[in-house]
CSV table of C-alpha atoms in Angstrom, one decimal:
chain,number,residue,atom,x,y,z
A,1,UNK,CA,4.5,3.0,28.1
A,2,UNK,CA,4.6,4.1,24.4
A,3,UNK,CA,7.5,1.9,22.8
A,4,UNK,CA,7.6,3.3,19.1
A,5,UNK,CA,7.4,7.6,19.6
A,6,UNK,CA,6.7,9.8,16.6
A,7,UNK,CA,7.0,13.3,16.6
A,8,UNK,CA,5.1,15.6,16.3
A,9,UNK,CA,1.9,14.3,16.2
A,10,UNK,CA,0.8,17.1,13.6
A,11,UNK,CA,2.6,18.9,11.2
A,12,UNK,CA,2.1,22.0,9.2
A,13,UNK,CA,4.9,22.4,6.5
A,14,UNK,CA,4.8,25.2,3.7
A,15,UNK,CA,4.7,23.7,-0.1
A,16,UNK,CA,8.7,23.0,-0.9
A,17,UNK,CA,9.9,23.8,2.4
A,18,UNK,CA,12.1,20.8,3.8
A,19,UNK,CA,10.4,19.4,7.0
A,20,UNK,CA,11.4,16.0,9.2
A,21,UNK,CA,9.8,13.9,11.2
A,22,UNK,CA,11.2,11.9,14.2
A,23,UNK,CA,11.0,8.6,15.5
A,24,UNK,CA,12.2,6.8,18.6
A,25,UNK,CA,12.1,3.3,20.2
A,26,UNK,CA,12.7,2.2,23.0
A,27,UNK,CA,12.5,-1.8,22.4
A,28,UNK,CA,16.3,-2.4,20.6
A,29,UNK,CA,14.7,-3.8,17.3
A,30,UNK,CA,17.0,-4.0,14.6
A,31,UNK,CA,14.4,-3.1,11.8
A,32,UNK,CA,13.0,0.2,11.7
A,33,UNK,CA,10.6,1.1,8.8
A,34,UNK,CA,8.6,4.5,7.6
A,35,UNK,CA,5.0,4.3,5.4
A,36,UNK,CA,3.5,6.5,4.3
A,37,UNK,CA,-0.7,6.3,4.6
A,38,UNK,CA,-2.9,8.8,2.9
A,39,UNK,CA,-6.8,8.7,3.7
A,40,UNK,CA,-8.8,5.3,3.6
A,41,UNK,CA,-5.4,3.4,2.2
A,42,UNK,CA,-3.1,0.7,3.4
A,43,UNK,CA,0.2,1.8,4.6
A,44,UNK,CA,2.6,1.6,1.6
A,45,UNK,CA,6.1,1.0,2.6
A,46,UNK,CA,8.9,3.7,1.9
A,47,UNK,CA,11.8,2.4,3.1
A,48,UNK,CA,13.2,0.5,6.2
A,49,UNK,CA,16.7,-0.2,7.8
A,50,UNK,CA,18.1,-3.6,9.0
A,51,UNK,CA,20.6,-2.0,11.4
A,52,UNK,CA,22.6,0.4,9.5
A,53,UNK,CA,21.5,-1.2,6.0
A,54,UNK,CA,19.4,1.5,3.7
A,55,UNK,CA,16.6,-0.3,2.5
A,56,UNK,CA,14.3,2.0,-0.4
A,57,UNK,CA,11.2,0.5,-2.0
A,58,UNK,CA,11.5,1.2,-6.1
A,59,UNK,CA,9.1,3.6,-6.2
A,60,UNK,CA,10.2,5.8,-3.4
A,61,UNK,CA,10.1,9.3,-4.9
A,62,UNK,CA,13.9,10.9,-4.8
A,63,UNK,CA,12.2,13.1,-2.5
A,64,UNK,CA,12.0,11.1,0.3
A,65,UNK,CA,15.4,10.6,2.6
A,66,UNK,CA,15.7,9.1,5.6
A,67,UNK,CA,18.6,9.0,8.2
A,68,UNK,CA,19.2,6.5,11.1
A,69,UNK,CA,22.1,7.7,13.7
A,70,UNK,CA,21.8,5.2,15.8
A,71,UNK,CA,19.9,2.1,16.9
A,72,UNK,CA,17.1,4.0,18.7
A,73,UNK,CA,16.2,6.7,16.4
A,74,UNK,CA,15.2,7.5,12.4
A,75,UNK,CA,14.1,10.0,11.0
A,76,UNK,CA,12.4,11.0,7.3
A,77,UNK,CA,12.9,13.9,5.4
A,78,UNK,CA,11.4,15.0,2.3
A,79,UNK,CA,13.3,17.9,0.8
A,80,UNK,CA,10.5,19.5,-1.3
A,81,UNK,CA,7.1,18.7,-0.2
A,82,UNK,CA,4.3,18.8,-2.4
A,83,UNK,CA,0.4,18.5,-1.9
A,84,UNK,CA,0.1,15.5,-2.7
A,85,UNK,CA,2.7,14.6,0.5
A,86,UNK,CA,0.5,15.3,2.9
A,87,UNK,CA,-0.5,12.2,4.7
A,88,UNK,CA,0.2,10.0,7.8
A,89,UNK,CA,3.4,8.9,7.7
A,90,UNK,CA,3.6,5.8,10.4
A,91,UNK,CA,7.1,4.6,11.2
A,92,UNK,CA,7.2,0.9,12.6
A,93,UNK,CA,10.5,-1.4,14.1
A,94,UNK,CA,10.6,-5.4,14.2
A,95,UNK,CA,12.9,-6.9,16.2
A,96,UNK,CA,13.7,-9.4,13.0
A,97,UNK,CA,13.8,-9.0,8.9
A,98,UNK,CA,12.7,-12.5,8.5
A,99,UNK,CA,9.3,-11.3,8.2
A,100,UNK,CA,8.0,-13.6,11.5
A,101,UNK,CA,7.8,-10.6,13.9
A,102,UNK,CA,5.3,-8.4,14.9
A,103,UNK,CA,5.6,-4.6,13.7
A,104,UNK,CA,5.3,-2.3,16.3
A,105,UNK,CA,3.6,1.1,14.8
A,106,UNK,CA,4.2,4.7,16.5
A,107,UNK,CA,1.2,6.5,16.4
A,108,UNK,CA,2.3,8.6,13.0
A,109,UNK,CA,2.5,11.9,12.3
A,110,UNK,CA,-0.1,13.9,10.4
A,111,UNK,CA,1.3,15.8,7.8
A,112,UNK,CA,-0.4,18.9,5.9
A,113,UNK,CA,1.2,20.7,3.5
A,114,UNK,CA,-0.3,24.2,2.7
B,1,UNK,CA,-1.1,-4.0,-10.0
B,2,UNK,CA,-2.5,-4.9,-6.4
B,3,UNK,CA,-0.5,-7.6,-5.1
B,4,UNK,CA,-2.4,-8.2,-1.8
B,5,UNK,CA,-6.7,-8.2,-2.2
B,6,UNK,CA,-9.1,-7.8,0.3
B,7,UNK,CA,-12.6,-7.2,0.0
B,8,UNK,CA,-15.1,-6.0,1.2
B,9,UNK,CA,-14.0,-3.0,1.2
B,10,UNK,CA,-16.3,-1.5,3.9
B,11,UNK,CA,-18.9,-3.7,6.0
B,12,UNK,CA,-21.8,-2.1,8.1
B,13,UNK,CA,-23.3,-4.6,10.6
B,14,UNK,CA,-25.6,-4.3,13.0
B,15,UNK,CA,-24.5,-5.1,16.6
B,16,UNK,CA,-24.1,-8.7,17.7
B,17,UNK,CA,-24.0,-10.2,13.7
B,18,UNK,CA,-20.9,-11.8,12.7
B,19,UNK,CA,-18.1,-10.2,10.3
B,20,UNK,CA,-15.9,-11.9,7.7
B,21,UNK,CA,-13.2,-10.1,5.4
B,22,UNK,CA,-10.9,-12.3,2.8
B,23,UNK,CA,-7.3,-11.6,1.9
B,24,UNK,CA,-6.1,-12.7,-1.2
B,25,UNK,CA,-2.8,-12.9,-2.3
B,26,UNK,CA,-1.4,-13.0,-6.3
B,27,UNK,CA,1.6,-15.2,-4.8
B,28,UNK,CA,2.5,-18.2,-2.4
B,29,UNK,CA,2.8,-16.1,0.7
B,30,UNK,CA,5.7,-17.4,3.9
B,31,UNK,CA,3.1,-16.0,6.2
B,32,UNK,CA,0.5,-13.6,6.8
B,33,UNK,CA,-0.3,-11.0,9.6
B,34,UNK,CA,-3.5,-8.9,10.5
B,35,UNK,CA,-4.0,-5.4,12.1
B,36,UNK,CA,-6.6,-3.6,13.2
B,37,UNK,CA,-6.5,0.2,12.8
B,38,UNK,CA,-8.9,2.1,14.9
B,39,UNK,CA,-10.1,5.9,13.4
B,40,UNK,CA,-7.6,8.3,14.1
B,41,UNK,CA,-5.4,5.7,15.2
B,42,UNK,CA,-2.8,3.6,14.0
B,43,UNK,CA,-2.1,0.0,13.0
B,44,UNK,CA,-1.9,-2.3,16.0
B,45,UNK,CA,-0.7,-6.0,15.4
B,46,UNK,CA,-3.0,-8.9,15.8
B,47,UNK,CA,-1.5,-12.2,14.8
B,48,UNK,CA,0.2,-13.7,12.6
B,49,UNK,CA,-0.4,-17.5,10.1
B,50,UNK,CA,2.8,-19.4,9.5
B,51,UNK,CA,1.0,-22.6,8.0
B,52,UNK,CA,-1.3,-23.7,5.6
B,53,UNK,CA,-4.3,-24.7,6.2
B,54,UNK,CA,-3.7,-22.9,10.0
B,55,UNK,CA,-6.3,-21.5,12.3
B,56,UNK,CA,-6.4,-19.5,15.7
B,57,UNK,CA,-8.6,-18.2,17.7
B,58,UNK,CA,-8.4,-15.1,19.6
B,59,UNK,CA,-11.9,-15.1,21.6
B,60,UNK,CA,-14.4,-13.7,19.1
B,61,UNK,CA,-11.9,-13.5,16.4
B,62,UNK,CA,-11.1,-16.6,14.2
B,63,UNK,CA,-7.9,-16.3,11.8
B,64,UNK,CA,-7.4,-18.8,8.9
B,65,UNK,CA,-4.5,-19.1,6.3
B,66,UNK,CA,-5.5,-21.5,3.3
B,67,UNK,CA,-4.5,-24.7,2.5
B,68,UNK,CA,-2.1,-22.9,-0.6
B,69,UNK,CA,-1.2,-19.7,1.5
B,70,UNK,CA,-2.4,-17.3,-0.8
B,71,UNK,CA,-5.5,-16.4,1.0
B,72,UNK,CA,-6.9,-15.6,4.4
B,73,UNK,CA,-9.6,-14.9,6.2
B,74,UNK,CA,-10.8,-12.9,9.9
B,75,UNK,CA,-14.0,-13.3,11.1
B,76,UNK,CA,-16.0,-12.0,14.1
B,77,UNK,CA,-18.3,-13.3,16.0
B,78,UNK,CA,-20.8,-11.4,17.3
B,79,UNK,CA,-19.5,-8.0,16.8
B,80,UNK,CA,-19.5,-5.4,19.4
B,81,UNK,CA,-18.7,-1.6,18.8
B,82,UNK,CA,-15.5,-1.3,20.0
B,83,UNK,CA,-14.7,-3.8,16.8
B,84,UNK,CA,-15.2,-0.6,14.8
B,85,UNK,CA,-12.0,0.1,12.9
B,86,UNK,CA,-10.3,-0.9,9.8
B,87,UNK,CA,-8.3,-4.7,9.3
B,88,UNK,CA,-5.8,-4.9,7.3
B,89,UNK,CA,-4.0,-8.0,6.1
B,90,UNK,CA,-0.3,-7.7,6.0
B,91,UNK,CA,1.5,-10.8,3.1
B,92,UNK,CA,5.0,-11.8,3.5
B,93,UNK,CA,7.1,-13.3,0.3
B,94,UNK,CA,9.7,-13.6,-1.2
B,95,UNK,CA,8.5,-12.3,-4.0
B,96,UNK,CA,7.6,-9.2,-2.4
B,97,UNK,CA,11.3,-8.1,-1.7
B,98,UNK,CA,11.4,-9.6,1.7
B,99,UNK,CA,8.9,-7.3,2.7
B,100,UNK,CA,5.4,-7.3,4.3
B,101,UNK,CA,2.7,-6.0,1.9
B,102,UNK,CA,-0.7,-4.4,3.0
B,103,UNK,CA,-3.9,-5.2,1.6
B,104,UNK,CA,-6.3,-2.5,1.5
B,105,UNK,CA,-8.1,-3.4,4.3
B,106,UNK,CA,-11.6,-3.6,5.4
B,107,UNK,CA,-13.1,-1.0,6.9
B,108,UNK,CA,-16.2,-2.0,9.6
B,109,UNK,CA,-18.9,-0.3,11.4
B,110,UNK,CA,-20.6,-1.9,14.2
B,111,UNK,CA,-24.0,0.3,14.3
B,112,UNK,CA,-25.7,-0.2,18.0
């Protein structure tokens, strides 16, 4: 059973027109975390929350958000998509911020901005 | 600059031959975890090195975290095709804002 759910699995935005992604757990991990992977790179970290604690990475363009209602989902928005956006964006939970837990990966969601 | 190295970058092998890629860190790392990413897919966790000088085994895959925990290695034995994907190396320090760190990974094919 899939623990870490992104959706949707493919997404078509227009240049500048707001668009969020989902993503849902099932496995009560405090730490939820969004990266952003473009073609034949590592993931590169955009942010994460330890509960209800914001976390952004310095060079997290302004036009990146993210929300987190509740313990089970987050979600990313990026108000003005540009081309150079489009990517996988993989969101991932750990149970601990310690950094000596596993991170659990969705399976990310492709996004193309035309 | 990149804080977390790997290399090779990409590694073609030929069924059955062994596969090693290196992770090096620019700082003392608290621990160090590897995933494999298969195409199309997404990163799927493999272990993680809490001591220096460590190693584990996971059958054909051998993990080792150097004596100063600033590098690490994964090698395969014996490759098989459905090791096709890409490794990463994932560092975890202080120093990187209590935060995990990706190498580039290495990306291998496994030709039959």
């Amino acid at each position: 059973d899939a623990m870490v759910i992104q959706n949707p699995r493919y997404q078509v935005t227009q240049f500048g027109k707001p668009v969020t992604l989902s993503c849902s757990q099932t496995l009560n991990h405090n730490v939820m975390y969004w990266y952003q992977q473009k073609s034949s790179q590592a993931p590169k970290l955009l942010f994460h929350y330890y509960d209800k604690d914001f976390n952004n990475e310095a060079d997290t363009p302004d036009n990146f958000q993210s929300r987190r209602p509740n313990t089970s989902f987050c979600f990313l928005d990026i108000r003005s998509p540009g081309l150079g956006d489009a990517a996988m964006y993989l969101c991932a939970t750990s149970s601990s911020f310690v950094g000596n837990t596993e991170a659990f990966f969705g399976q990310g969601t492709r996004l193309t901005v035309v | 600059g990149q804080q977390v190295m790997q290399i090779p970058q990409y590694q073609h092998v030929q069924e059955g031959e062994d596969f090693t890629t290196y992770c090096n860190s620019s700082t003392t790392l608290s621990n160090i975890q590897w995933y494999k990413q298969r195409p199309g897919g997404h990163p799927v966790f493999l272990i993680q090195l809490v001591k220096s000088g460590e190693v584990k085994k996971q059958k054909r895959l051998t993990f080792q975290f150097g004596e100063a925990k600033k590098n690490s290695s994964l090698h395969i034995t014996a490759t098989q095709t459905t090791d096709v994907g890409t490794y990463f190396c994932a560092g975890f320090s202080d120093n990187y804002g209590q935060n995990f760190v990706f190498g580039p990974g290495t990306r291998l094919s496994v030709l039959p």
